[in-house]
């Protein structure tokens, strides 16, 4: 957020880690980065399908596939959970165009975090974690008391994923209703590591849009 080094291109010729082709996107987040209006530090991009469109809002109840490759430095160590890929809901607006509900936690988020191995050892290793949030209420109250949290993937050791590209595939059908057809299947390096059947969005006019970083 409001920083020049947050997202930059690296090239294969310049020695940067590139998954394929000539370029990769390098996203950097520092503790002393400027705060956004919500009081958080951010370094992220929102993909869009055309220059004139702010975001692609995915329709509900149809299948979507999202793929992203992530490279974490070989010496990286987590100090707090951080989201590296996420899908955001868009709060509904009233007749005057003002947001009529809060900006909630993302419907689905891939996070880096840490894992104590073995338990009770005070030895922590890098880890992956996937969390989902959903709300069937037509309007989410400002205290977000109707928002539900689901752990899709408990923290798993990511030590062997440092210093190399990790390919992720998210197969999603967005739905906010408990009796609906919401689903999420996650593959890491072409191997399924998580599957969830159930609501995975909020009851919004617009469907979720993706962000990386």
PDB file of C-alpha atoms in Angstrom:
ATOM      1  CA  UNK A   1       0.000   0.000   0.000  1.00  0.00           C
ATOM      2  CA  UNK A   2       1.477   3.343  -1.126  1.00  0.00           C
ATOM      3  CA  UNK A   3       5.001   1.999  -1.574  1.00  0.00           C
ATOM      4  CA  UNK A   4       7.259   1.665  -4.610  1.00  0.00           C
ATOM      5  CA  UNK A   5       8.962  -1.604  -3.669  1.00  0.00           C
ATOM      6  CA  UNK A   6       5.815  -3.513  -2.814  1.00  0.00           C
ATOM      7  CA  UNK A   7       5.422  -5.121  -6.251  1.00  0.00           C
ATOM      8  CA  UNK A   8       8.199  -5.236  -8.842  1.00  0.00           C
ATOM      9  CA  UNK A   9       9.084  -7.386 -11.830  1.00  0.00           C
ATOM     10  CA  UNK A  10      12.175  -9.578 -11.746  1.00  0.00           C
ATOM     11  CA  UNK A  11      13.711 -11.099 -14.838  1.00  0.00           C
ATOM     12  CA  UNK A  12      15.399 -14.364 -15.617  1.00  0.00           C
ATOM     13  CA  UNK A  13      18.307 -12.471 -17.185  1.00  0.00           C
ATOM     14  CA  UNK A  14      18.662 -10.457 -13.992  1.00  0.00           C
ATOM     15  CA  UNK A  15      19.021 -13.592 -11.892  1.00  0.00           C
ATOM     16  CA  UNK A  16      15.608 -13.396 -10.266  1.00  0.00           C
ATOM     17  CA  UNK A  17      13.633 -16.586  -9.539  1.00  0.00           C
ATOM     18  CA  UNK A  18      11.322 -17.072 -12.534  1.00  0.00           C
ATOM     19  CA  UNK A  19       8.784 -19.895 -12.734  1.00  0.00           C
ATOM     20  CA  UNK A  20       8.715 -19.905 -16.549  1.00  0.00           C
ATOM     21  CA  UNK A  21       9.297 -17.416 -19.347  1.00  0.00           C
ATOM     22  CA  UNK A  22      11.256 -14.246 -18.621  1.00  0.00           C
ATOM     23  CA  UNK A  23       9.446 -12.541 -15.751  1.00  0.00           C
ATOM     24  CA  UNK A  24       8.087 -13.055 -12.251  1.00  0.00           C
ATOM     25  CA  UNK A  25       6.295 -10.708  -9.880  1.00  0.00           C
ATOM     26  CA  UNK A  26       8.181  -9.989  -6.662  1.00  0.00           C
ATOM     27  CA  UNK A  27       5.974  -8.891  -3.769  1.00  0.00           C
ATOM     28  CA  UNK A  28       7.610  -7.489  -0.641  1.00  0.00           C
ATOM     29  CA  UNK A  29       6.032  -6.542   2.685  1.00  0.00           C
ATOM     30  CA  UNK A  30       8.024  -4.773   5.422  1.00  0.00           C
ATOM     31  CA  UNK A  31       7.020  -4.037   8.995  1.00  0.00           C
ATOM     32  CA  UNK A  32       7.677  -0.326   8.507  1.00  0.00           C
ATOM     33  CA  UNK A  33       5.595   0.012   5.326  1.00  0.00           C
ATOM     34  CA  UNK A  34       2.885   2.708   5.321  1.00  0.00           C
ATOM     35  CA  UNK A  35      -0.461   1.710   6.803  1.00  0.00           C
ATOM     36  CA  UNK A  36      -3.595   1.530   4.671  1.00  0.00           C
ATOM     37  CA  UNK A  37      -6.834   3.319   5.770  1.00  0.00           C
ATOM     38  CA  UNK A  38      -7.711   0.244   7.843  1.00  0.00           C
ATOM     39  CA  UNK A  39      -4.469   0.424   9.815  1.00  0.00           C
ATOM     40  CA  UNK A  40      -2.795  -2.556   8.124  1.00  0.00           C
ATOM     41  CA  UNK A  41       0.308  -3.013   5.998  1.00  0.00           C
ATOM     42  CA  UNK A  42      -0.434  -4.413   2.557  1.00  0.00           C
ATOM     43  CA  UNK A  43       1.452  -5.364  -0.572  1.00  0.00           C
ATOM     44  CA  UNK A  44      -0.907  -6.981  -3.051  1.00  0.00           C
ATOM     45  CA  UNK A  45      -2.315  -6.948  -6.556  1.00  0.00           C
ATOM     46  CA  UNK A  46      -5.825  -7.625  -7.779  1.00  0.00           C
ATOM     47  CA  UNK A  47      -5.874  -9.342 -11.198  1.00  0.00           C
ATOM     48  CA  UNK A  48      -8.420  -8.102 -13.720  1.00  0.00           C
ATOM     49  CA  UNK A  49      -9.461  -9.266 -17.164  1.00  0.00           C
ATOM     50  CA  UNK A  50      -9.418  -5.817 -18.811  1.00  0.00           C
ATOM     51  CA  UNK A  51      -7.749  -2.445 -18.074  1.00  0.00           C
ATOM     52  CA  UNK A  52     -11.141  -0.796 -17.550  1.00  0.00           C
ATOM     53  CA  UNK A  53     -12.361  -3.283 -14.964  1.00  0.00           C
ATOM     54  CA  UNK A  54     -11.432  -2.960 -11.292  1.00  0.00           C
ATOM     55  CA  UNK A  55     -11.789  -6.668 -10.583  1.00  0.00           C
ATOM     56  CA  UNK A  56     -13.332  -9.871 -11.857  1.00  0.00           C
ATOM     57  CA  UNK A  57     -16.266 -10.652  -9.585  1.00  0.00           C
ATOM     58  CA  UNK A  58     -16.800 -14.395  -9.908  1.00  0.00           C
ATOM     59  CA  UNK A  59     -20.422 -15.522 -10.407  1.00  0.00           C
ATOM     60  CA  UNK A  60     -21.892 -17.829  -7.800  1.00  0.00           C
ATOM     61  CA  UNK A  61     -22.694 -21.521  -8.256  1.00  0.00           C
ATOM     62  CA  UNK A  62     -20.441 -22.202 -11.233  1.00  0.00           C
ATOM     63  CA  UNK A  63     -16.991 -23.790 -11.261  1.00  0.00           C
ATOM     64  CA  UNK A  64     -13.892 -21.594 -11.189  1.00  0.00           C
ATOM     65  CA  UNK A  65     -10.220 -22.537 -11.350  1.00  0.00           C
ATOM     66  CA  UNK A  66      -7.451 -20.309  -9.999  1.00  0.00           C
ATOM     67  CA  UNK A  67      -3.764 -21.151 -10.339  1.00  0.00           C
ATOM     68  CA  UNK A  68      -0.780 -19.393  -8.811  1.00  0.00           C
ATOM     69  CA  UNK A  69       2.878 -20.285  -8.268  1.00  0.00           C
ATOM     70  CA  UNK A  70       4.611 -18.974  -5.139  1.00  0.00           C
ATOM     71  CA  UNK A  71       8.331 -18.823  -4.350  1.00  0.00           C
ATOM     72  CA  UNK A  72       9.451 -18.155  -0.775  1.00  0.00           C
ATOM     73  CA  UNK A  73      13.149 -17.381  -0.094  1.00  0.00           C
ATOM     74  CA  UNK A  74      15.224 -20.279   1.211  1.00  0.00           C
ATOM     75  CA  UNK A  75      16.033 -18.369   4.410  1.00  0.00           C
ATOM     76  CA  UNK A  76      12.497 -17.122   5.051  1.00  0.00           C
ATOM     77  CA  UNK A  77      11.156 -17.484   8.570  1.00  0.00           C
ATOM     78  CA  UNK A  78       7.632 -16.449   9.595  1.00  0.00           C
ATOM     79  CA  UNK A  79       7.054 -14.090  12.508  1.00  0.00           C
ATOM     80  CA  UNK A  80       3.269 -13.859  12.114  1.00  0.00           C
ATOM     81  CA  UNK A  81       0.571 -15.362   9.870  1.00  0.00           C
ATOM     82  CA  UNK A  82       0.403 -13.600   6.495  1.00  0.00           C
ATOM     83  CA  UNK A  83      -2.002 -14.017   3.588  1.00  0.00           C
ATOM     84  CA  UNK A  84      -0.251 -14.672   0.253  1.00  0.00           C
ATOM     85  CA  UNK A  85      -3.312 -15.389  -1.932  1.00  0.00           C
ATOM     86  CA  UNK A  86      -6.929 -14.574  -1.177  1.00  0.00           C
ATOM     87  CA  UNK A  87     -10.407 -14.054  -2.540  1.00  0.00           C
ATOM     88  CA  UNK A  88     -12.360 -11.081  -1.252  1.00  0.00           C
ATOM     89  CA  UNK A  89     -16.063 -10.362  -1.018  1.00  0.00           C
ATOM     90  CA  UNK A  90     -17.489  -6.963  -1.926  1.00  0.00           C
ATOM     91  CA  UNK A  91     -19.776  -5.365   0.707  1.00  0.00           C
ATOM     92  CA  UNK A  92     -23.222  -4.440  -0.567  1.00  0.00           C
ATOM     93  CA  UNK A  93     -24.161  -0.752  -0.845  1.00  0.00           C
ATOM     94  CA  UNK A  94     -27.267   1.215   0.047  1.00  0.00           C
ATOM     95  CA  UNK A  95     -29.309   3.442  -2.254  1.00  0.00           C
ATOM     96  CA  UNK A  96     -26.850   6.316  -1.721  1.00  0.00           C
ATOM     97  CA  UNK A  97     -23.895   4.161  -2.735  1.00  0.00           C
ATOM     98  CA  UNK A  98     -22.441   3.759   0.755  1.00  0.00           C
ATOM     99  CA  UNK A  99     -21.234   0.399   2.028  1.00  0.00           C
ATOM    100  CA  UNK A 100     -24.029  -1.071   4.139  1.00  0.00           C
ATOM    101  CA  UNK A 101     -21.927  -3.768   5.825  1.00  0.00           C
ATOM    102  CA  UNK A 102     -18.322  -4.206   7.025  1.00  0.00           C
ATOM    103  CA  UNK A 103     -15.356  -5.370   5.003  1.00  0.00           C
ATOM    104  CA  UNK A 104     -15.040  -8.930   6.230  1.00  0.00           C
ATOM    105  CA  UNK A 105     -12.274 -11.509   6.310  1.00  0.00           C
ATOM    106  CA  UNK A 106     -11.713 -13.117   2.880  1.00  0.00           C
ATOM    107  CA  UNK A 107     -13.956 -16.051   1.841  1.00  0.00           C
ATOM    108  CA  UNK A 108     -10.805 -18.073   1.116  1.00  0.00           C
ATOM    109  CA  UNK A 109      -7.206 -17.295   2.071  1.00  0.00           C
ATOM    110  CA  UNK A 110      -3.909 -19.136   1.609  1.00  0.00           C
ATOM    111  CA  UNK A 111      -1.626 -18.118   4.448  1.00  0.00           C
ATOM    112  CA  UNK A 112       1.959 -18.567   5.531  1.00  0.00           C
ATOM    113  CA  UNK A 113       2.266 -19.224   9.237  1.00  0.00           C
ATOM    114  CA  UNK A 114       4.328 -21.338  11.643  1.00  0.00           C
ATOM    115  CA  UNK A 115       4.031 -24.788  13.179  1.00  0.00           C
ATOM    116  CA  UNK A 116       5.529 -26.093  16.414  1.00  0.00           C
ATOM    117  CA  UNK A 117       7.398 -29.343  15.663  1.00  0.00           C
ATOM    118  CA  UNK A 118       7.173 -31.398  17.727  1.00  0.00           C
ATOM    119  CA  UNK A 119       4.369 -30.023  19.875  1.00  0.00           C
ATOM    120  CA  UNK A 120       5.634 -28.431  23.067  1.00  0.00           C
ATOM    121  CA  UNK A 121       9.222 -28.152  21.801  1.00  0.00           C
ATOM    122  CA  UNK A 122       9.210 -24.375  21.238  1.00  0.00           C
ATOM    123  CA  UNK A 123      10.706 -25.148  17.814  1.00  0.00           C
ATOM    124  CA  UNK A 124       8.734 -23.460  15.038  1.00  0.00           C
ATOM    125  CA  UNK A 125       8.932 -24.142  11.299  1.00  0.00           C
ATOM    126  CA  UNK A 126       7.324 -22.364   8.332  1.00  0.00           C
ATOM    127  CA  UNK A 127       3.861 -23.656   7.437  1.00  0.00           C
ATOM    128  CA  UNK A 128       0.956 -23.288   5.001  1.00  0.00           C
ATOM    129  CA  UNK A 129      -2.610 -22.795   6.188  1.00  0.00           C
ATOM    130  CA  UNK A 130      -5.960 -22.287   4.397  1.00  0.00           C
ATOM    131  CA  UNK A 131      -8.974 -20.619   6.008  1.00  0.00           C
ATOM    132  CA  UNK A 132     -12.482 -19.887   4.683  1.00  0.00           C
ATOM    133  CA  UNK A 133     -15.217 -17.520   5.895  1.00  0.00           C
ATOM    134  CA  UNK A 134     -18.902 -17.393   4.997  1.00  0.00           C
ATOM    135  CA  UNK A 135     -22.072 -15.553   5.932  1.00  0.00           C
ATOM    136  CA  UNK A 136     -25.596 -16.358   4.721  1.00  0.00           C
ATOM    137  CA  UNK A 137     -27.085 -13.166   6.204  1.00  0.00           C
ATOM    138  CA  UNK A 138     -28.432 -10.754   3.626  1.00  0.00           C
ATOM    139  CA  UNK A 139     -26.630  -7.970   5.488  1.00  0.00           C
ATOM    140  CA  UNK A 140     -23.641  -8.691   7.707  1.00  0.00           C
ATOM    141  CA  UNK A 141     -23.923  -6.777  11.015  1.00  0.00           C
ATOM    142  CA  UNK A 142     -21.099  -4.399  11.850  1.00  0.00           C
ATOM    143  CA  UNK A 143     -19.921  -6.666  14.670  1.00  0.00           C
ATOM    144  CA  UNK A 144     -19.618  -9.517  12.114  1.00  0.00           C
ATOM    145  CA  UNK A 145     -21.354 -11.865  14.553  1.00  0.00           C
ATOM    146  CA  UNK A 146     -22.885 -13.865  11.697  1.00  0.00           C
ATOM    147  CA  UNK A 147     -19.577 -14.594   9.953  1.00  0.00           C
ATOM    148  CA  UNK A 148     -18.433 -18.233  10.192  1.00  0.00           C
ATOM    149  CA  UNK A 149     -14.803 -19.411  10.033  1.00  0.00           C
ATOM    150  CA  UNK A 150     -13.708 -22.767   8.607  1.00  0.00           C
ATOM    151  CA  UNK A 151     -10.169 -24.147   8.724  1.00  0.00           C
ATOM    152  CA  UNK A 152      -9.821 -25.862   5.350  1.00  0.00           C
ATOM    153  CA  UNK A 153      -6.183 -26.838   5.885  1.00  0.00           C
ATOM    154  CA  UNK A 154      -4.571 -27.012   9.313  1.00  0.00           C
ATOM    155  CA  UNK A 155      -0.989 -25.658   9.350  1.00  0.00           C
ATOM    156  CA  UNK A 156       1.347 -28.042   7.498  1.00  0.00           C
ATOM    157  CA  UNK A 157       5.144 -27.926   7.386  1.00  0.00           C
ATOM    158  CA  UNK A 158       6.445 -25.810   4.506  1.00  0.00           C
ATOM    159  CA  UNK A 159      10.172 -26.255   5.220  1.00  0.00           C
ATOM    160  CA  UNK A 160      10.750 -28.227   2.014  1.00  0.00           C
ATOM    161  CA  UNK A 161       8.942 -25.576  -0.044  1.00  0.00           C
ATOM    162  CA  UNK A 162      11.417 -22.768   0.617  1.00  0.00           C
ATOM    163  CA  UNK A 163      13.686 -21.640  -2.204  1.00  0.00           C
ATOM    164  CA  UNK A 164      11.582 -23.336  -4.876  1.00  0.00           C
ATOM    165  CA  UNK A 165       8.407 -22.704  -6.830  1.00  0.00           C
ATOM    166  CA  UNK A 166       5.220 -24.190  -5.416  1.00  0.00           C
ATOM    167  CA  UNK A 167       2.288 -24.528  -7.816  1.00  0.00           C
ATOM    168  CA  UNK A 168      -1.198 -24.088  -6.344  1.00  0.00           C
ATOM    169  CA  UNK A 169      -4.573 -24.825  -7.913  1.00  0.00           C
ATOM    170  CA  UNK A 170      -7.865 -23.799  -6.319  1.00  0.00           C
ATOM    171  CA  UNK A 171     -11.048 -25.308  -7.751  1.00  0.00           C
ATOM    172  CA  UNK A 172     -13.943 -23.324  -6.305  1.00  0.00           C
ATOM    173  CA  UNK A 173     -17.701 -23.129  -6.560  1.00  0.00           C
ATOM    174  CA  UNK A 174     -18.774 -20.033  -4.634  1.00  0.00           C
ATOM    175  CA  UNK A 175     -21.954 -20.254  -2.552  1.00  0.00           C
ATOM    176  CA  UNK A 176     -23.064 -18.731   0.761  1.00  0.00           C
ATOM    177  CA  UNK A 177     -25.986 -21.041   1.604  1.00  0.00           C
ATOM    178  CA  UNK A 178     -25.513 -23.960   4.026  1.00  0.00           C
ATOM    179  CA  UNK A 179     -27.694 -26.183   1.828  1.00  0.00           C
ATOM    180  CA  UNK A 180     -26.107 -24.947  -1.417  1.00  0.00           C
ATOM    181  CA  UNK A 181     -23.364 -26.324  -3.636  1.00  0.00           C
ATOM    182  CA  UNK A 182     -20.320 -24.444  -2.361  1.00  0.00           C
ATOM    183  CA  UNK A 183     -17.067 -26.370  -2.631  1.00  0.00           C
ATOM    184  CA  UNK A 184     -13.302 -25.948  -2.551  1.00  0.00           C
ATOM    185  CA  UNK A 185     -10.586 -28.331  -3.723  1.00  0.00           C
ATOM    186  CA  UNK A 186      -6.925 -27.366  -3.315  1.00  0.00           C
ATOM    187  CA  UNK A 187      -3.994 -28.977  -5.114  1.00  0.00           C
ATOM    188  CA  UNK A 188      -0.341 -28.354  -4.303  1.00  0.00           C
ATOM    189  CA  UNK A 189       2.087 -29.526  -6.961  1.00  0.00           C
ATOM    190  CA  UNK A 190      -0.781 -31.443  -8.633  1.00  0.00           C
ATOM    191  CA  UNK A 191      -1.594 -33.341  -5.428  1.00  0.00           C
ATOM    192  CA  UNK A 192      -4.822 -32.717  -3.545  1.00  0.00           C
ATOM    193  CA  UNK A 193      -4.109 -31.483  -0.022  1.00  0.00           C
ATOM    194  CA  UNK A 194      -7.499 -30.120   1.020  1.00  0.00           C
ATOM    195  CA  UNK A 195     -11.170 -30.479   0.145  1.00  0.00           C
ATOM    196  CA  UNK A 196     -14.143 -28.698   1.655  1.00  0.00           C
ATOM    197  CA  UNK A 197     -17.839 -28.989   0.827  1.00  0.00           C
ATOM    198  CA  UNK A 198     -20.020 -26.210   2.176  1.00  0.00           C
ATOM    199  CA  UNK A 199     -20.610 -22.442   2.100  1.00  0.00           C
ATOM    200  CA  UNK A 200     -17.548 -20.353   1.251  1.00  0.00           C
ATOM    201  CA  UNK A 201     -18.756 -16.819   0.517  1.00  0.00           C
ATOM    202  CA  UNK A 202     -20.919 -14.019   1.870  1.00  0.00           C
ATOM    203  CA  UNK A 203     -24.408 -13.126   0.692  1.00  0.00           C
ATOM    204  CA  UNK A 204     -23.315 -10.247  -1.548  1.00  0.00           C
ATOM    205  CA  UNK A 205     -24.556  -8.940  -4.868  1.00  0.00           C
ATOM    206  CA  UNK A 206     -21.058  -9.303  -6.334  1.00  0.00           C
ATOM    207  CA  UNK A 207     -19.099 -12.539  -6.137  1.00  0.00           C
ATOM    208  CA  UNK A 208     -15.553 -12.863  -4.750  1.00  0.00           C
ATOM    209  CA  UNK A 209     -12.535 -11.354  -6.513  1.00  0.00           C
ATOM    210  CA  UNK A 210      -8.950 -12.552  -6.207  1.00  0.00           C
ATOM    211  CA  UNK A 211      -5.848 -10.864  -4.803  1.00  0.00           C
ATOM    212  CA  UNK A 212      -2.237 -11.986  -4.583  1.00  0.00           C
ATOM    213  CA  UNK A 213       0.379 -10.730  -2.168  1.00  0.00           C
TER     214      UNK A 213
END
